[in-house]
Amino acid sequence: MHTADPLHSATRISTADEAVIRTLYLEHGGPLLGFALRLTGGDRAWAEDVVQETLLRAWRHPEALDPGRGSVRGWLCTVARNVVIDVGRARRARPPETGDAVLATVPDEGAEAEFDRAVLAWDVADAMAALSPEHRAVLLETYYRGSSVADAAKTLGVPEGTVKSRTYYALRALRVALEERGLVP
């Protein structure tokens, strides 16, 4: 409830009490709101809640409103200050509330796609690890390093025909390994 009018409180009050609170609000509401705004660092909604809670406490403790006990506005300001302190303590005692700043840390779609690519790369690396060393080596040379069949044959020390056949069977084995992991339909 973000209204400075204490009469919107869920608590039922009598007509006489309503008149007292309305008079308090008319006489002290503006200065009390200004004081509460300074206490809350300019948070108007919180300041309005502080004013409402302060006037509710005044209604609950009518003896404090006796001018013979001192300044009513002074008492209201002290109550408002205590309300702000109580809220501050309560906020420190529980986990912090999340605001819009937390949303800035949520990855956007581009970051999500990048994350998906990273997970896929890990899955493919895991599937590659399941291949024989010969199949793994030929796929690394031909697909990941981009070597031609002739260059792969020189690097691996095998004939070009062997590179071609190993590549064919390595791709089939890789497909099976990926299917086992649920990555290929």
PDB file of C-alpha atoms in Angstrom, residues 3-180:
ATOM      1  CA  THR A   3      -0.500   5.938  -0.010  1.00  0.00           C
ATOM      2  CA  ALA A   4       0.203   8.566   2.576  1.00  0.00           C
ATOM      3  CA  ASP A   5      -3.447   8.765   3.594  1.00  0.00           C
ATOM      4  CA  PRO A   6      -3.715   6.806   6.848  1.00  0.00           C
ATOM      5  CA  LEU A   7      -7.426   6.316   6.356  1.00  0.00           C
ATOM      6  CA  HIS A   8      -6.776   3.696   3.679  1.00  0.00           C
ATOM      7  CA  SER A   9      -5.375   1.388   6.323  1.00  0.00           C
ATOM      8  CA  ALA A  10      -6.993  -2.022   6.698  1.00  0.00           C
ATOM      9  CA  THR A  11      -7.623  -1.212  10.386  1.00  0.00           C
ATOM     10  CA  ARG A  12     -11.140   0.037  11.204  1.00  0.00           C
ATOM     11  CA  ILE A  13     -11.262   3.288  13.153  1.00  0.00           C
ATOM     12  CA  SER A  14     -14.067   5.300  14.736  1.00  0.00           C
ATOM     13  CA  THR A  15     -15.246   8.651  13.409  1.00  0.00           C
ATOM     14  CA  ALA A  16     -13.592  10.479  16.327  1.00  0.00           C
ATOM     15  CA  ASP A  17     -10.300   8.635  15.712  1.00  0.00           C
ATOM     16  CA  GLU A  18     -10.601   9.406  12.016  1.00  0.00           C
ATOM     17  CA  ALA A  19     -10.927  13.105  12.807  1.00  0.00           C
ATOM     18  CA  VAL A  20      -7.810  13.004  15.021  1.00  0.00           C
ATOM     19  CA  ILE A  21      -5.744  11.225  12.382  1.00  0.00           C
ATOM     20  CA  ARG A  22      -7.024  13.496   9.625  1.00  0.00           C
ATOM     21  CA  THR A  23      -6.076  16.562  11.711  1.00  0.00           C
ATOM     22  CA  LEU A  24      -2.641  15.070  12.398  1.00  0.00           C
ATOM     23  CA  TYR A  25      -2.167  14.409   8.715  1.00  0.00           C
ATOM     24  CA  LEU A  26      -3.282  17.888   7.695  1.00  0.00           C
ATOM     25  CA  GLU A  27      -1.025  19.570  10.266  1.00  0.00           C
ATOM     26  CA  HIS A  28       2.030  17.313  10.053  1.00  0.00           C
ATOM     27  CA  GLY A  29       1.688  15.183   6.900  1.00  0.00           C
ATOM     28  CA  GLY A  30       3.617  17.468   4.543  1.00  0.00           C
ATOM     29  CA  PRO A  31       6.605  18.134   6.812  1.00  0.00           C
ATOM     30  CA  LEU A  32       6.588  14.485   7.920  1.00  0.00           C
ATOM     31  CA  LEU A  33       6.669  13.314   4.290  1.00  0.00           C
ATOM     32  CA  GLY A  34       9.579  15.671   3.572  1.00  0.00           C
ATOM     33  CA  PHE A  35      11.435  14.301   6.608  1.00  0.00           C
ATOM     34  CA  ALA A  36      10.683  10.723   5.551  1.00  0.00           C
ATOM     35  CA  LEU A  37      11.908  11.451   2.010  1.00  0.00           C
ATOM     36  CA  ARG A  38      15.260  12.563   3.434  1.00  0.00           C
ATOM     37  CA  LEU A  39      15.416   9.467   5.640  1.00  0.00           C
ATOM     38  CA  THR A  40      14.634   7.111   2.749  1.00  0.00           C
ATOM     39  CA  GLY A  41      17.051   8.701   0.314  1.00  0.00           C
ATOM     40  CA  GLY A  42      14.269  10.126  -1.841  1.00  0.00           C
ATOM     41  CA  ASP A  43      12.271   6.903  -2.223  1.00  0.00           C
ATOM     42  CA  ARG A  44       8.781   8.404  -2.346  1.00  0.00           C
ATOM     43  CA  ALA A  45       6.847   5.146  -2.043  1.00  0.00           C
ATOM     44  CA  TRP A  46       8.850   4.110   0.993  1.00  0.00           C
ATOM     45  CA  ALA A  47       8.511   7.611   2.498  1.00  0.00           C
ATOM     46  CA  GLU A  48       4.732   7.468   2.061  1.00  0.00           C
ATOM     47  CA  ASP A  49       4.694   4.072   3.780  1.00  0.00           C
ATOM     48  CA  VAL A  50       6.743   5.559   6.632  1.00  0.00           C
ATOM     49  CA  VAL A  51       4.236   8.418   7.041  1.00  0.00           C
ATOM     50  CA  GLN A  52       1.338   5.991   7.022  1.00  0.00           C
ATOM     51  CA  GLU A  53       2.982   3.723   9.606  1.00  0.00           C
ATOM     52  CA  THR A  54       3.871   6.739  11.750  1.00  0.00           C
ATOM     53  CA  LEU A  55       0.285   7.996  11.785  1.00  0.00           C
ATOM     54  CA  LEU A  56      -0.979   4.477  12.506  1.00  0.00           C
ATOM     55  CA  ARG A  57       1.337   4.298  15.529  1.00  0.00           C
ATOM     56  CA  ALA A  58       0.080   7.713  16.634  1.00  0.00           C
ATOM     57  CA  TRP A  59      -3.479   6.376  16.496  1.00  0.00           C
ATOM     58  CA  ARG A  60      -2.423   3.328  18.549  1.00  0.00           C
ATOM     59  CA  HIS A  61      -0.724   5.561  21.150  1.00  0.00           C
ATOM     60  CA  PRO A  62      -2.999   8.580  21.602  1.00  0.00           C
ATOM     61  CA  GLU A  63      -1.277   9.446  24.883  1.00  0.00           C
ATOM     62  CA  ALA A  64       1.773  10.523  22.876  1.00  0.00           C
ATOM     63  CA  LEU A  65      -0.319  13.204  21.175  1.00  0.00           C
ATOM     64  CA  ASP A  66      -0.870  15.116  24.422  1.00  0.00           C
ATOM     65  CA  PRO A  67       0.755  18.555  23.897  1.00  0.00           C
ATOM     66  CA  GLY A  68       1.681  18.539  27.601  1.00  0.00           C
ATOM     67  CA  ARG A  69       4.161  15.727  26.904  1.00  0.00           C
ATOM     68  CA  GLY A  70       6.090  17.714  24.326  1.00  0.00           C
ATOM     69  CA  SER A  71       6.083  18.467  20.628  1.00  0.00           C
ATOM     70  CA  VAL A  72       3.735  16.232  18.649  1.00  0.00           C
ATOM     71  CA  ARG A  73       5.747  16.813  15.456  1.00  0.00           C
ATOM     72  CA  GLY A  74       8.942  15.894  17.312  1.00  0.00           C
ATOM     73  CA  TRP A  75       7.350  12.641  18.456  1.00  0.00           C
ATOM     74  CA  LEU A  76       6.095  11.893  14.933  1.00  0.00           C
ATOM     75  CA  CYS A  77       9.570  12.508  13.476  1.00  0.00           C
ATOM     76  CA  THR A  78      11.123  10.218  16.074  1.00  0.00           C
ATOM     77  CA  VAL A  79       8.601   7.505  15.221  1.00  0.00           C
ATOM     78  CA  ALA A  80       9.260   7.979  11.491  1.00  0.00           C
ATOM     79  CA  ARG A  81      13.013   7.698  12.089  1.00  0.00           C
ATOM     80  CA  ASN A  82      12.458   4.492  14.091  1.00  0.00           C
ATOM     81  CA  VAL A  83      10.255   3.047  11.319  1.00  0.00           C
ATOM     82  CA  VAL A  84      13.018   3.652   8.763  1.00  0.00           C
ATOM     83  CA  ILE A  85      15.610   2.103  11.092  1.00  0.00           C
ATOM     84  CA  ASP A  86      13.363  -0.933  11.660  1.00  0.00           C
ATOM     85  CA  VAL A  87      12.905  -1.435   7.904  1.00  0.00           C
ATOM     86  CA  GLY A  88      16.666  -1.118   7.380  1.00  0.00           C
ATOM     87  CA  ARG A  89      17.328  -3.732  10.040  1.00  0.00           C
ATOM     88  CA  ALA A  90      14.708  -6.050   8.567  1.00  0.00           C
ATOM     89  CA  ARG A  91      16.262  -5.719   5.112  1.00  0.00           C
ATOM     90  CA  ARG A  92      19.698  -6.608   6.486  1.00  0.00           C
ATOM     91  CA  ALA A  93      18.247  -9.579   8.363  1.00  0.00           C
ATOM     92  CA  ARG A  94      16.789 -11.229   5.265  1.00  0.00           C
ATOM     93  CA  PRO A  95      18.184 -11.926   1.811  1.00  0.00           C
ATOM     94  CA  PRO A  96      18.255  -8.833  -0.376  1.00  0.00           C
ATOM     95  CA  GLU A  97      15.360  -8.173  -2.699  1.00  0.00           C
ATOM     96  CA  THR A  98      16.139  -8.427  -6.373  1.00  0.00           C
ATOM     97  CA  GLY A  99      15.690  -5.450  -8.594  1.00  0.00           C
ATOM     98  CA  ASP A 100      16.229  -4.635 -12.226  1.00  0.00           C
ATOM     99  CA  ALA A 101      20.012  -4.775 -11.830  1.00  0.00           C
ATOM    100  CA  VAL A 102      19.812  -8.560 -11.460  1.00  0.00           C
ATOM    101  CA  LEU A 103      18.041  -8.826 -14.793  1.00  0.00           C
ATOM    102  CA  ALA A 104      21.060  -7.239 -16.480  1.00  0.00           C
ATOM    103  CA  THR A 105      23.101 -10.317 -15.521  1.00  0.00           C
ATOM    104  CA  VAL A 106      20.704 -12.706 -17.268  1.00  0.00           C
ATOM    105  CA  PRO A 107      22.248 -13.729 -20.574  1.00  0.00           C
ATOM    106  CA  ASP A 108      20.568 -12.383 -23.665  1.00  0.00           C
ATOM    107  CA  GLU A 109      19.685 -14.601 -26.633  1.00  0.00           C
ATOM    108  CA  GLY A 110      23.148 -14.137 -28.147  1.00  0.00           C
ATOM    109  CA  ALA A 111      24.798 -15.292 -24.952  1.00  0.00           C
ATOM    110  CA  GLU A 112      22.333 -18.176 -24.728  1.00  0.00           C
ATOM    111  CA  ALA A 113      23.238 -19.291 -28.257  1.00  0.00           C
ATOM    112  CA  GLU A 114      26.910 -19.016 -27.341  1.00  0.00           C
ATOM    113  CA  PHE A 115      26.299 -21.161 -24.258  1.00  0.00           C
ATOM    114  CA  ASP A 116      24.436 -23.742 -26.375  1.00  0.00           C
ATOM    115  CA  ARG A 117      27.376 -23.873 -28.801  1.00  0.00           C
ATOM    116  CA  ALA A 118      29.779 -24.420 -25.905  1.00  0.00           C
ATOM    117  CA  VAL A 119      27.681 -27.290 -24.523  1.00  0.00           C
ATOM    118  CA  LEU A 120      27.435 -28.824 -27.990  1.00  0.00           C
ATOM    119  CA  ALA A 121      31.224 -28.544 -28.365  1.00  0.00           C
ATOM    120  CA  TRP A 122      31.680 -30.380 -25.066  1.00  0.00           C
ATOM    121  CA  ASP A 123      29.280 -33.102 -26.199  1.00  0.00           C
ATOM    122  CA  VAL A 124      31.096 -33.481 -29.520  1.00  0.00           C
ATOM    123  CA  ALA A 125      34.455 -33.611 -27.709  1.00  0.00           C
ATOM    124  CA  ASP A 126      33.038 -36.337 -25.461  1.00  0.00           C
ATOM    125  CA  ALA A 127      31.823 -38.277 -28.506  1.00  0.00           C
ATOM    126  CA  MET A 128      35.240 -37.810 -30.170  1.00  0.00           C
ATOM    127  CA  ALA A 129      36.891 -39.276 -27.080  1.00  0.00           C
ATOM    128  CA  ALA A 130      34.863 -42.462 -27.644  1.00  0.00           C
ATOM    129  CA  LEU A 131      36.442 -42.973 -31.101  1.00  0.00           C
ATOM    130  CA  SER A 132      39.546 -45.040 -31.746  1.00  0.00           C
ATOM    131  CA  PRO A 133      42.810 -43.048 -31.734  1.00  0.00           C
ATOM    132  CA  GLU A 134      43.149 -43.491 -35.519  1.00  0.00           C
ATOM    133  CA  HIS A 135      39.646 -42.207 -36.245  1.00  0.00           C
ATOM    134  CA  ARG A 136      40.073 -39.316 -33.822  1.00  0.00           C
ATOM    135  CA  ALA A 137      43.412 -38.325 -35.413  1.00  0.00           C
ATOM    136  CA  VAL A 138      42.068 -38.337 -38.982  1.00  0.00           C
ATOM    137  CA  LEU A 139      39.029 -36.214 -38.031  1.00  0.00           C
ATOM    138  CA  LEU A 140      41.219 -33.748 -36.158  1.00  0.00           C
ATOM    139  CA  GLU A 141      43.460 -33.346 -39.192  1.00  0.00           C
ATOM    140  CA  THR A 142      40.814 -33.152 -41.877  1.00  0.00           C
ATOM    141  CA  TYR A 143      37.942 -31.330 -40.133  1.00  0.00           C
ATOM    142  CA  TYR A 144      39.360 -29.384 -37.209  1.00  0.00           C
ATOM    143  CA  ARG A 145      42.713 -28.397 -38.654  1.00  0.00           C
ATOM    144  CA  GLY A 146      41.365 -28.162 -42.206  1.00  0.00           C
ATOM    145  CA  SER A 147      44.163 -30.202 -43.772  1.00  0.00           C
ATOM    146  CA  SER A 148      43.771 -31.574 -47.255  1.00  0.00           C
ATOM    147  CA  VAL A 149      43.821 -35.346 -47.743  1.00  0.00           C
ATOM    148  CA  ALA A 150      47.428 -35.106 -48.981  1.00  0.00           C
ATOM    149  CA  ASP A 151      48.544 -32.966 -45.988  1.00  0.00           C
ATOM    150  CA  ALA A 152      46.707 -35.222 -43.520  1.00  0.00           C
ATOM    151  CA  ALA A 153      48.373 -38.273 -45.083  1.00  0.00           C
ATOM    152  CA  LYS A 154      51.816 -36.664 -44.619  1.00  0.00           C
ATOM    153  CA  THR A 155      51.068 -35.581 -41.020  1.00  0.00           C
ATOM    154  CA  LEU A 156      49.632 -38.987 -40.045  1.00  0.00           C
ATOM    155  CA  GLY A 157      52.207 -40.969 -42.016  1.00  0.00           C
ATOM    156  CA  VAL A 158      49.650 -43.032 -43.929  1.00  0.00           C
ATOM    157  CA  PRO A 159      48.635 -43.240 -47.617  1.00  0.00           C
ATOM    158  CA  GLU A 160      45.989 -40.817 -48.937  1.00  0.00           C
ATOM    159  CA  GLY A 161      43.556 -43.700 -49.575  1.00  0.00           C
ATOM    160  CA  THR A 162      43.829 -44.651 -45.879  1.00  0.00           C
ATOM    161  CA  VAL A 163      42.989 -41.070 -44.869  1.00  0.00           C
ATOM    162  CA  LYS A 164      39.888 -41.186 -47.096  1.00  0.00           C
ATOM    163  CA  SER A 165      38.638 -44.521 -45.762  1.00  0.00           C
ATOM    164  CA  ARG A 166      39.429 -43.672 -42.124  1.00  0.00           C
ATOM    165  CA  THR A 167      37.594 -40.367 -42.520  1.00  0.00           C
ATOM    166  CA  TYR A 168      34.547 -42.181 -43.892  1.00  0.00           C
ATOM    167  CA  TYR A 169      34.460 -44.733 -41.061  1.00  0.00           C
ATOM    168  CA  ALA A 170      35.385 -42.164 -38.411  1.00  0.00           C
ATOM    169  CA  LEU A 171      32.401 -40.008 -39.418  1.00  0.00           C
ATOM    170  CA  ARG A 172      30.098 -43.031 -39.194  1.00  0.00           C
ATOM    171  CA  ALA A 173      31.485 -43.901 -35.742  1.00  0.00           C
ATOM    172  CA  LEU A 174      31.128 -40.284 -34.639  1.00  0.00           C
ATOM    173  CA  ARG A 175      27.501 -40.248 -35.793  1.00  0.00           C
ATOM    174  CA  VAL A 176      26.788 -43.376 -33.723  1.00  0.00           C
ATOM    175  CA  ALA A 177      28.504 -41.821 -30.674  1.00  0.00           C
ATOM    176  CA  LEU A 178      26.437 -38.644 -31.096  1.00  0.00           C
ATOM    177  CA  GLU A 179      23.206 -40.653 -31.494  1.00  0.00           C
ATOM    178  CA  GLU A 180      24.002 -42.500 -28.270  1.00  0.00           C
TER     179      GLU A 180
END
